[in-house]
XYZ file of C-alpha atoms in Angstrom:
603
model
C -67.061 289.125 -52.441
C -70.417 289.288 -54.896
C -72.598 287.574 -52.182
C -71.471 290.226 -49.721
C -72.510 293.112 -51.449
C -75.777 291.066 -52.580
C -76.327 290.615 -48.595
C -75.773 293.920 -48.065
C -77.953 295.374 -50.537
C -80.479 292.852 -49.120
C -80.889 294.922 -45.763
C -78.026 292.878 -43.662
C -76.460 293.978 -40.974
C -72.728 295.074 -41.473
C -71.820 292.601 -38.674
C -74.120 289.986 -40.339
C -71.819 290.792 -43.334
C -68.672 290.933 -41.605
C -69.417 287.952 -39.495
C -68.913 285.774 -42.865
C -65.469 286.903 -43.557
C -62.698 284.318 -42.397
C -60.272 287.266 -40.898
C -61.924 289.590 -38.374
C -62.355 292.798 -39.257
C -64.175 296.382 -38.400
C -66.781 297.521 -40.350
C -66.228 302.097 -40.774
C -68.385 304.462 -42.430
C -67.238 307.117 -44.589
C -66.520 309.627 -42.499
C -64.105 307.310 -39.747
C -67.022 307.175 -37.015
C -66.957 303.556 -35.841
C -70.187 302.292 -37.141
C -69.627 298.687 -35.760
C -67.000 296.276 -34.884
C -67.450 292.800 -35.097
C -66.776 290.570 -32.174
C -63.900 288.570 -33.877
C -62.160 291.728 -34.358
C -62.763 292.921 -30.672
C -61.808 289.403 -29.331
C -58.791 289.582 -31.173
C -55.470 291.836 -30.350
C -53.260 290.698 -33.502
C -56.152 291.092 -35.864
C -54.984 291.603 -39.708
C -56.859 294.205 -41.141
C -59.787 296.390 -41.470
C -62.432 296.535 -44.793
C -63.996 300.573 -44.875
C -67.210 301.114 -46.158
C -69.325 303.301 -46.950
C -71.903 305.050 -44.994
C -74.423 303.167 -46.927
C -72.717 300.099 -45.475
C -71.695 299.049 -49.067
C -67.736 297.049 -48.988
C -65.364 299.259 -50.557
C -63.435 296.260 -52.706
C -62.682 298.469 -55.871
C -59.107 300.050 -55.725
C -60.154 303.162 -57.909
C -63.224 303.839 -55.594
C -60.580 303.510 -52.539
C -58.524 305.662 -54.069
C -61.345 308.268 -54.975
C -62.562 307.887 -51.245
C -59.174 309.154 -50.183
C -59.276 312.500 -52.603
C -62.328 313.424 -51.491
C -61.226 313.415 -47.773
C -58.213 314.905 -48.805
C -59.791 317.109 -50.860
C -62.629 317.690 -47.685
C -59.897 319.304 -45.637
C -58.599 321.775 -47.793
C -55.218 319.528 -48.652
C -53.972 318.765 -52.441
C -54.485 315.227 -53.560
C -51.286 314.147 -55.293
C -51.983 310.526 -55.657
C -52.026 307.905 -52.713
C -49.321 305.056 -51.678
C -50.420 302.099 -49.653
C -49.144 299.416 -48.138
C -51.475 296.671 -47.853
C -51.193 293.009 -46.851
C -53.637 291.173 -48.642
C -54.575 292.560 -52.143
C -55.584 291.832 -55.443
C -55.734 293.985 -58.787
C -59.687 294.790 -57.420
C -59.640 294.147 -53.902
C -57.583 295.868 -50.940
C -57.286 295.402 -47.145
C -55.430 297.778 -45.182
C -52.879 296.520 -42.704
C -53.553 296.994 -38.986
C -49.711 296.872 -37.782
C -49.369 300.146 -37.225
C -50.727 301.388 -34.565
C -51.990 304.772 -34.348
C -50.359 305.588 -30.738
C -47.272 305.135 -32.087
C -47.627 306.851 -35.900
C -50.272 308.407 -37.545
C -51.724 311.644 -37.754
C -55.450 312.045 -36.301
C -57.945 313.886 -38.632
C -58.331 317.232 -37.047
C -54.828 316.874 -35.835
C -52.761 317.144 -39.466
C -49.655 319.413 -39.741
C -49.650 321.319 -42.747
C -51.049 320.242 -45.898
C -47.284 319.639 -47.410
C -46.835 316.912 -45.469
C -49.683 314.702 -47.221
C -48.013 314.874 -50.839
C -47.853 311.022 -50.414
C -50.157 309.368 -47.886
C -51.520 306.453 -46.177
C -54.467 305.270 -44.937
C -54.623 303.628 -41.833
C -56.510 301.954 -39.017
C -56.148 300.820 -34.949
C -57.449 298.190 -33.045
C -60.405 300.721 -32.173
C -61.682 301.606 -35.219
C -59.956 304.871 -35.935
C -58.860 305.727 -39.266
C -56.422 308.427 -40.107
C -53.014 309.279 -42.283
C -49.577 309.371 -42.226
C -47.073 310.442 -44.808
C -45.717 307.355 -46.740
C -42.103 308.323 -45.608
C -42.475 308.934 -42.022
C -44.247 305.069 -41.978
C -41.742 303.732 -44.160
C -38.979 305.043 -41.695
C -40.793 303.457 -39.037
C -41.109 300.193 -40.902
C -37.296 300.050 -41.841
C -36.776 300.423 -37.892
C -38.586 298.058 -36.502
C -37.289 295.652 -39.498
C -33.921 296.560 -38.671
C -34.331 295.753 -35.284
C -35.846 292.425 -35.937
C -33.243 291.281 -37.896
C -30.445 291.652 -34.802
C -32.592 290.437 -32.075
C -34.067 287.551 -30.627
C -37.743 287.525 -30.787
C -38.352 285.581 -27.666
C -36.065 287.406 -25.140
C -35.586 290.304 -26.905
C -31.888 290.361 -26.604
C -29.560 290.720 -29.125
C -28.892 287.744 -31.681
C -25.776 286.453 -32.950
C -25.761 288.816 -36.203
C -25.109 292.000 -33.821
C -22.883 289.902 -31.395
C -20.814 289.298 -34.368
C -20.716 293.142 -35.578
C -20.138 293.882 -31.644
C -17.105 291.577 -31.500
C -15.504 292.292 -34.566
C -15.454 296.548 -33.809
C -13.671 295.304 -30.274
C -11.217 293.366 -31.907
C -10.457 296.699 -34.419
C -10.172 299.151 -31.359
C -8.744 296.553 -28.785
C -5.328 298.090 -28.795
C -7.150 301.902 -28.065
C -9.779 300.784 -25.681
C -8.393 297.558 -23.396
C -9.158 294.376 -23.239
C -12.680 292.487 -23.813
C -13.886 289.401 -23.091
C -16.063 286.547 -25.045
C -18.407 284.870 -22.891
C -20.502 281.551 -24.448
C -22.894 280.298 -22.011
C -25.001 276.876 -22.618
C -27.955 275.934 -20.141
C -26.966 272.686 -18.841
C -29.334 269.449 -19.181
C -31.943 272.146 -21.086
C -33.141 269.033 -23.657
C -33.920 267.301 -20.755
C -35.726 269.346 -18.704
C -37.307 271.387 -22.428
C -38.747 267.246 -22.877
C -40.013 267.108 -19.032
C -42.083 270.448 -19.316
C -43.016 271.201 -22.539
C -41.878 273.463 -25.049
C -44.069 276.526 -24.229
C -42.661 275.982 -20.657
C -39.302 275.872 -22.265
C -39.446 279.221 -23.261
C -40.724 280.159 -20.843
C -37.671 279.107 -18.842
C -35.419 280.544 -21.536
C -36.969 284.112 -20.908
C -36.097 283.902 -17.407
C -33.006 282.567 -17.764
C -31.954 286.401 -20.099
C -33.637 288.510 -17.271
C -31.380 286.567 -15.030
C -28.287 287.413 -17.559
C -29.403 291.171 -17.446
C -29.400 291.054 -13.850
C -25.927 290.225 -13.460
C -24.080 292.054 -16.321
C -22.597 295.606 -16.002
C -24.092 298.219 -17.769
C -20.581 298.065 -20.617
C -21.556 294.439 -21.176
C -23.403 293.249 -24.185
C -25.635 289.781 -23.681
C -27.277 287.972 -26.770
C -28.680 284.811 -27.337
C -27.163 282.732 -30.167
C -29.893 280.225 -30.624
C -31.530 277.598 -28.614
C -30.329 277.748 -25.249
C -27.200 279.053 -25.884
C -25.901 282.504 -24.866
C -23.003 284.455 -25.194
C -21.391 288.012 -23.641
C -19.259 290.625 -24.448
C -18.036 291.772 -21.696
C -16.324 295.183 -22.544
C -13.530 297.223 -20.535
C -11.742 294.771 -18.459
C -8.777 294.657 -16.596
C -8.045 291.329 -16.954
C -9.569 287.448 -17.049
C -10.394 288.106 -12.676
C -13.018 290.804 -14.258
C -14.405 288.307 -16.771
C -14.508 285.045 -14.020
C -15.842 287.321 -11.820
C -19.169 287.859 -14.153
C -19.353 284.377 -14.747
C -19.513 283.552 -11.428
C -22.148 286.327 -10.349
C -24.155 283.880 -13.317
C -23.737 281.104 -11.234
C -24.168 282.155 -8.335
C -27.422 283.951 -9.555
C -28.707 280.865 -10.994
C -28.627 279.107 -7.619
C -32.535 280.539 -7.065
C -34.688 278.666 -8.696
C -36.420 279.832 -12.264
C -40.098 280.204 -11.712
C -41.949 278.468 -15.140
C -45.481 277.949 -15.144
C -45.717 278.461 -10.954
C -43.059 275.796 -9.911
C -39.680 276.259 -9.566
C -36.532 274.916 -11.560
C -33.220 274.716 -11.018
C -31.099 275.535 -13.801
C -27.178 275.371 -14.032
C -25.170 276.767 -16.950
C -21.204 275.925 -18.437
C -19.620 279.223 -19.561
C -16.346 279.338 -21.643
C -14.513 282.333 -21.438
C -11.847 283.615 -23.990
C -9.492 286.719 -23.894
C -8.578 287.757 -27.395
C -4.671 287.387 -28.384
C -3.116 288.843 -31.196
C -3.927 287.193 -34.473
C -7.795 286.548 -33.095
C -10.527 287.157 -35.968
C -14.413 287.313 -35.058
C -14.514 283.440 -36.356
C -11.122 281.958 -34.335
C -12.420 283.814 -31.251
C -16.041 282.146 -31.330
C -14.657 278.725 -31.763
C -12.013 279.504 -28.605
C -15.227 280.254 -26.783
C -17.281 277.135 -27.616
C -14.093 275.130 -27.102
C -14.282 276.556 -23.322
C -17.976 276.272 -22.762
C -17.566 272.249 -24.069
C -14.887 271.637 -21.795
C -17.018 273.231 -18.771
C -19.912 271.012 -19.654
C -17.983 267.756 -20.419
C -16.307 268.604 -16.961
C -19.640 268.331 -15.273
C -21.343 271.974 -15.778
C -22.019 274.948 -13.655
C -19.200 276.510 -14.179
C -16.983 278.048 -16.077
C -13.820 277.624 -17.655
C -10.889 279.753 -19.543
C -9.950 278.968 -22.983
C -6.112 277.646 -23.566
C -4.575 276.390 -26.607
C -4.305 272.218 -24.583
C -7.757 273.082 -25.609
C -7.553 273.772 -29.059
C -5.676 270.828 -29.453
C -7.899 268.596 -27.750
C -11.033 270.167 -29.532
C -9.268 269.255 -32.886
C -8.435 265.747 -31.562
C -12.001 265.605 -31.169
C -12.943 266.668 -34.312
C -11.037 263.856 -36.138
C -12.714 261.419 -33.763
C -16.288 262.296 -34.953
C -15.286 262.469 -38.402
C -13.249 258.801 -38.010
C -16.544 257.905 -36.492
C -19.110 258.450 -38.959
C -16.695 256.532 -41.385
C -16.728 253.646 -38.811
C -20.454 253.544 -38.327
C -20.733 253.707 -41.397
C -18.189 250.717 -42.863
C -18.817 248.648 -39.698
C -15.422 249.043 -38.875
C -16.072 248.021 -35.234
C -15.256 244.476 -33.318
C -16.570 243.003 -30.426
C -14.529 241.857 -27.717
C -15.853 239.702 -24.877
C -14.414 240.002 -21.075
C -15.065 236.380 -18.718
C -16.910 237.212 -15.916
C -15.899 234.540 -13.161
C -17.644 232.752 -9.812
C -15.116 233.717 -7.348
C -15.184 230.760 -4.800
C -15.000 228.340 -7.280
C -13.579 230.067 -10.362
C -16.157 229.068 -12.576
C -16.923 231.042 -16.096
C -20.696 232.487 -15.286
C -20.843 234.836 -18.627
C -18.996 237.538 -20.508
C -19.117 241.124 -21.175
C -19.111 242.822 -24.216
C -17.045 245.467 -25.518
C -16.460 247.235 -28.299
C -13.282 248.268 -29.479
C -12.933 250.777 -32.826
C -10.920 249.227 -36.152
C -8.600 251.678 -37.929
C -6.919 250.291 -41.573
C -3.799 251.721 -40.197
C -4.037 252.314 -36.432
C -5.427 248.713 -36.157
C -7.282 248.463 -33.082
C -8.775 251.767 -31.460
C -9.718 251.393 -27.182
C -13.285 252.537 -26.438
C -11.532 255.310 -24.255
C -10.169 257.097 -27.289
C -14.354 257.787 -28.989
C -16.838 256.449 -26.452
C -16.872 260.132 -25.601
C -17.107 261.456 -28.362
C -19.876 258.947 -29.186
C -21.765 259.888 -26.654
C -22.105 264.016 -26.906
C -22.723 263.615 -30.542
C -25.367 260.832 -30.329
C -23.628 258.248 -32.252
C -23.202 255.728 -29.227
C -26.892 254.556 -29.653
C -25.474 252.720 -33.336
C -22.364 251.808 -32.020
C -24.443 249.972 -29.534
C -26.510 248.647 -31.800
C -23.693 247.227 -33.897
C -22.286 245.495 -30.392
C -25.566 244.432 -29.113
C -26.351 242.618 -32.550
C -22.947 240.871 -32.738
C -22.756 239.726 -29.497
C -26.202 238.284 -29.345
C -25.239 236.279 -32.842
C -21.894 234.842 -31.035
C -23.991 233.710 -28.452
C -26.590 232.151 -30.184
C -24.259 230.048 -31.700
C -22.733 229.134 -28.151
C -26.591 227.700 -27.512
C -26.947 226.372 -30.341
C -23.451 224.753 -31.107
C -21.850 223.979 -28.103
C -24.614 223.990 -25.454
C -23.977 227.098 -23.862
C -27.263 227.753 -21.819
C -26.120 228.588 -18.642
C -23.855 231.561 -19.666
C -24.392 235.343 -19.418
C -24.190 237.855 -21.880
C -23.489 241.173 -20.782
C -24.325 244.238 -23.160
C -23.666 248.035 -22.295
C -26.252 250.356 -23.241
C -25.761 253.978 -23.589
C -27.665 257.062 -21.693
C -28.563 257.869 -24.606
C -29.895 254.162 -25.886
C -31.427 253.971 -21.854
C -33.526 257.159 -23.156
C -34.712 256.606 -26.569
C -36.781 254.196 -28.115
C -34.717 253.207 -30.502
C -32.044 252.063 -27.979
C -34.262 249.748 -26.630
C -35.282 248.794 -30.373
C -32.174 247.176 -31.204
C -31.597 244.905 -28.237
C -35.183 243.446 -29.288
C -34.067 243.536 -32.844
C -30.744 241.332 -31.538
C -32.523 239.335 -29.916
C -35.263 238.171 -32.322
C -32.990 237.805 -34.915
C -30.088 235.450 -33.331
C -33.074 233.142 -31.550
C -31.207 233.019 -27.636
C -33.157 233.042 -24.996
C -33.871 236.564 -23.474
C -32.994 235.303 -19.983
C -29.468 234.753 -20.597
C -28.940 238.384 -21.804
C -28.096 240.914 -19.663
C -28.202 244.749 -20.159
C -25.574 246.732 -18.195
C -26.252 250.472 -17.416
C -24.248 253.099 -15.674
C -25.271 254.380 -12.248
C -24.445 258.149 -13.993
C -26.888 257.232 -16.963
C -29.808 256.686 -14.424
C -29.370 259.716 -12.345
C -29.557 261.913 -15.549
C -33.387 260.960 -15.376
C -34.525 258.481 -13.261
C -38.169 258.417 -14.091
C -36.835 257.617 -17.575
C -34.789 255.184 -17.046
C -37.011 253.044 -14.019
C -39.289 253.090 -17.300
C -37.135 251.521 -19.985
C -35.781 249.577 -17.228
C -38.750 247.746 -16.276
C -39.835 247.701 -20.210
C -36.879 245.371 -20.721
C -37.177 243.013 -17.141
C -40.895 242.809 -18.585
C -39.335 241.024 -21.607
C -37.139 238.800 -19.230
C -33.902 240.571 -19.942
C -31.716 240.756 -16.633
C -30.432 244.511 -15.736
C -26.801 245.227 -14.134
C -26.240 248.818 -13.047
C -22.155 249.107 -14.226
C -19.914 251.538 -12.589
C -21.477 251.420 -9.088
C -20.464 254.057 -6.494
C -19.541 257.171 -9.094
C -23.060 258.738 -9.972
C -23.948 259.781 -6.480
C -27.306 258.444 -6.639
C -28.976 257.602 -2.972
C -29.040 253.531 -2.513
C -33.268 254.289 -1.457
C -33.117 255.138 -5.339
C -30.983 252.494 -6.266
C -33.227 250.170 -3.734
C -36.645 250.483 -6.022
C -34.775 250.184 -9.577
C -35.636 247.117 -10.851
C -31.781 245.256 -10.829
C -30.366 241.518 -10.986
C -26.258 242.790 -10.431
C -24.872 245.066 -8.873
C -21.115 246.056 -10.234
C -18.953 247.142 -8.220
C -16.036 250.270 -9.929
C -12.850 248.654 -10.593
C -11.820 252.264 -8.987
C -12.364 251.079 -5.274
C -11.516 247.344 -6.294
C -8.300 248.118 -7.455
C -6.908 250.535 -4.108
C -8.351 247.799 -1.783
C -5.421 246.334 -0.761
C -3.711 249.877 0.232
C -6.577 252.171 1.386
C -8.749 250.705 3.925
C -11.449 253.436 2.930
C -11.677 251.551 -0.371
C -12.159 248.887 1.386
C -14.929 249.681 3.128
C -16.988 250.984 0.578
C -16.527 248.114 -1.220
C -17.305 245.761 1.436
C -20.272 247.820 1.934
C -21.805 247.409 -1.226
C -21.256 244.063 -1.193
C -23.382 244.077 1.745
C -25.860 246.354 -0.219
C -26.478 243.546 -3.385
C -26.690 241.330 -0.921
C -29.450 242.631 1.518
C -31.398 243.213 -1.904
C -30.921 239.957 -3.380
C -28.527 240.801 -6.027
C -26.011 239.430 -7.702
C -23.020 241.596 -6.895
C -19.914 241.332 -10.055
C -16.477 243.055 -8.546
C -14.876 244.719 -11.882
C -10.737 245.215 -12.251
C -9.635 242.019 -10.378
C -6.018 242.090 -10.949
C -4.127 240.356 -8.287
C -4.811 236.695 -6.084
C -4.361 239.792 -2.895
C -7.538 241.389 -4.630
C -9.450 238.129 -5.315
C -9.125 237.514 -1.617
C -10.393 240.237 0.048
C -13.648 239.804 -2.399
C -14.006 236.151 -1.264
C -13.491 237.290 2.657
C -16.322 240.126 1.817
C -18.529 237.684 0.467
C -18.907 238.949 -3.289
C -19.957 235.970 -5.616
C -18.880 237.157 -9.212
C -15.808 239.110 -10.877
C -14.024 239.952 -13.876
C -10.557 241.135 -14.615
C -6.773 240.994 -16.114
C -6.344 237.834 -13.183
C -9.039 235.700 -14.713
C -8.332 237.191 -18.501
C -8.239 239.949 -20.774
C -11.031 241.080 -22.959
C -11.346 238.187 -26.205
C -12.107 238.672 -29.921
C -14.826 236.115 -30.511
C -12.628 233.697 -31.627
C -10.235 233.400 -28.253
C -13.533 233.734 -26.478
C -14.847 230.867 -28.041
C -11.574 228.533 -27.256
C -12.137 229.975 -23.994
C -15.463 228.364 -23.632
C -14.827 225.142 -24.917
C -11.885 224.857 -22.825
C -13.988 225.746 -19.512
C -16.322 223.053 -20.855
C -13.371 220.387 -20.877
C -11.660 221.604 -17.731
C -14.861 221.245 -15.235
C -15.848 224.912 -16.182
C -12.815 226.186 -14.151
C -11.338 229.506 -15.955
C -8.182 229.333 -14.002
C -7.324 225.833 -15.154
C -7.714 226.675 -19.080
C -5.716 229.751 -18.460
C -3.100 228.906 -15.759
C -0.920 231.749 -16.994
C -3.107 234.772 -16.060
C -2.855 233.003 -12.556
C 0.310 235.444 -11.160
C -0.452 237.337 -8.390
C 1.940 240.400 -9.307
C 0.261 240.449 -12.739
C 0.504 243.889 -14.230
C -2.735 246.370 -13.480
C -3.024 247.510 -17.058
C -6.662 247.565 -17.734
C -8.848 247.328 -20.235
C -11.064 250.223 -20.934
C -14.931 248.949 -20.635
């Protein structure tokens, strides 16, 4: 600070002074009049703190000739000067600034405005964002200090609603007087598809959004009720006095319902939906059983499809725990590799020739043995873990067929690979299929990536991105599961696809609902009017293989033709294909029975 007070016993300005410091600040004179503010300070409403000087415009930076400045005005209006307390924010043994948090609307005593002289026994000096200096007793700020702390530790500082410290005082003081006062409820709400849309506008939008979402939430509740926000965009209620779980549905649904009109963030509108699990405590509930009940319920809402809400039961608690061991088995499995390929024909229907297979992965237990996808692809998927699992099956199967090339001259079959939502949307996903394919040396056109119609629809400015990234490399796309993500076929129509498959869901009820039939036979018609290759999945009887040829379908897979092959039977099944003309049927006469059994095999 020496070349401050060197300037200003040079003749500067206080503003030319001031106008050197790094934190804005106003410049006082002795005696509080404003002498000048400088313009960083009046630019600036969260400013940090305020430097006094004298009235000869000399920086008070000595503590002892701050603290004599304070007796004498102390002294000046008749009070006792009993020493001074101050709470400053940026100090050293020799310099002080004084803190300009408090403002002086809220707590301090004007000069000419004191209460009796008693009340100063311990002061402090403060400032407001106008240049006003004046005292308060150290208590009285202290009080107000230890208020507005307390207050900031049990609520959220972006919507100003409680936080989970006070929901969980809240909830465990209605579990202690449940049997006095009635039931309550436990409400845990999560904003559905939030990442997504968060990624899509920006962070500062997502608060944004997030705000409006908890003046929604106050708009709704009843005036017992208790909303908080538990962290990133989930919420929870405790709804207080009811009669029974009709009161608490009925205040999840008044959510819903609410949420229907559009959020306004940054001047457009978004739609936001929200999965709400509800729990009525039961004897035996502690503050930590009843929050799990409550996420349980909100999961199964959202793995149900969102917007809505559902009640917790204890086919719940089991399933949740089910669940539980799944993710753990899983990150031992990803881990030790304990995965294995399997590889499903996929067949030329009019002349039963083997065009390619699909891959699949199935889990490996030491004592279970072999785990179906349908038991942890789930699982996989809400925790982010599918994109390795991919990886792993993706890698393997692109090494098995590099050897096909390379061995036994293999060029003119397909690979099929299934790639995740979650690989569709992140780089990495897209990583490892070039990784695969670099390091087993096939040729990118005879790999093909197979997405779900559901997977697109999550984002479909995303995925038409990554899409066309990997046609760009000469990788063929499939879009799997066709007919179950309610996506519009003008969508569909400018995605850039090679095959079209069609659900084993309407392939399989063909033969005994017309209406299956239909939709099948119309998108059969669809692949075909856009020059794709349409693939009919779940063939399982000659009635079924039929109907496809009469529609005009050219490809299909299924427990007719064969069941899903370890890389070893798949292998046999090549070579034999090779010997027999390329005719599946003939290698494997015995899966040729037209009452064959519909068991399937989970893809």
């Amino acid at each position: 600070m020496d070349h401050l007070e060197e300037a200003a016993s040079s003749g500067l300005a206080i503003t030319q002074i001031v106008g050197q410091l790094i934190e804005p600040v106003a410049v006082l004179p002795e005696n509080s009049t404003c002498l000048d503010v400088d313009s960083a300070f009046a630019q600036a409403p969260d400013a940090t703190g305020l430097i006094l000087t004298t009235s000869a415009g000399f920086l008070l930076i000595d503590r002892r000739e701050f603290e004599t400045q304070v007796a004498r005005r102390l002294e000046s209006e008749g009070m006792d000067y009993l020493g001074t307390h101050v709470l400053d924010v940026i100090s050293t043994a020799d310099t002080l600034v004084i803190p300009a948090w408090v403002s002086l609307d809220e707590a301090y005593l004007r000069m000419g405005e004191r209460p009796p002289s008693s009340r100063y026994k311990d002061v402090i000096v403060l400032n407001d964002k106008s240049g006003s200096v004046g005292l308060i007793p150290a208590a009285t700020l202290l009080d107000e200090v230890a208020r507005a702390n307390a207050r900031e530790a049990l609520h959220d500082p972006l919507t100003g609603l409680a936080n989970r410290a006070l929901l969980l005082e809240w909830v465990e003081h209605g579990l202690s007087r449940r049997q006095a006062a009635g039931e309550f409820a436990l409400l845990f709400i999560d904003l559905d598809r939030f990442k997504i849309i968060n990624d899509s506008i920006g962070h500062a939008a997502g608060d944004e959004l997030l705000i409006g979402f908890a003046e929604r939430l106050m708009q709704v509740v009843r005036p017992t009720d208790a909303a908080t926000r538990l962290g990133g965009d989930e919420f929870a209620l405790l709804l207080d006095g009811i009669t029974g779980p009709d009161d608490a549905g009925e205040v999840a649904q008044r959510l819903l319902d609410s949420l229907r009109q559009p959020l306004i963030v940054e001047g457009r509108e978004v739609v936001q939906t929200a999965s709400i699990g509800i729990v009525i405590p039961e004897a035996g509930d502690d503050v930590t059983s009843l929050l799990r009940k409550a996420d349980v319920a909100m999961y199964d809402a959202k793995r149900a499809g969102g917007n809505r809400y559902h009640f917790f039961d204890g086919a719940l608690a089991e399933a949740a725990d089910r669940r539980l061991e799944i993710e753990i088995w899983l990150h031992h499995a990803i881990e030790e590799k304990n995965f294995e390929v399997y590889y499903h024909p996929i067949v030329e229907l009019d002349s039963l020739r083997l065009r390619g297979f699909e891959a699949l992965v199935r889990g490996r237990d030491p004592v279970r043995g072999l785990i179906p996808p349908g038991e942890f692809l789930g699982v996989a998927e809400e925790t982010g873990m599918i994109v390795e699992i991919d990886r792993f099956a993706t890698r393997e199967a692109c090494l098995l067929l590099g050897e096909w090339q390379q061995d036994h001259g293999a060029g003119e079959i397909t690979l099929s690979v299934n790639l995740s939502p979650q690989g569709l949307n992140r780089g990495d996903g897209l990583a490892g299929i070039y990784s695969a394919i670099k390091e087993s040396g096939i040729d990118p056109h005879s790999l093909q990536v197979e997405v779900t119609e559901t997977a697109i629809v999550r984002n479909l400015q995303r995925a038409s991105e990554s899409l066309q990234t990997l046609r760009d490399r000469g990788i063929k796309i499939a879009i799997d599961d066709f007919g179950t993500g309610y996506s519009s076929m003008a969508q569909l129509s400018r995605l850039p696809f090679d095959t079209l498959k069609v659900d084993r869901t309407f392939v399989s009820r063909m033969s005994e609902n017309t209406s299956d039939a239909a939709i099948v036979r119309l998108m059969v018609a669809f692949a075909r009017a856009l020059d794709l290759d349409a693939v009919a999945e779940g063939i399982e009887t000659v009635e079924d293989l039929d109907i496809l040829r009469n529609m005009g379908c050219i490809n299909g897979q299924g427990y007719l033709f064969a069941k899903p092959l370890n890389s070893r039977d798949a292998t046999e099944l090549l070579l034999a294909t090779q010997r027999n003309g390329g005719s599946i049927l003939m290698s494997t006469p015995a899966t040729n029975q037209p009452n064959q059994s519909k068991q399937r095999a989970a893809a």
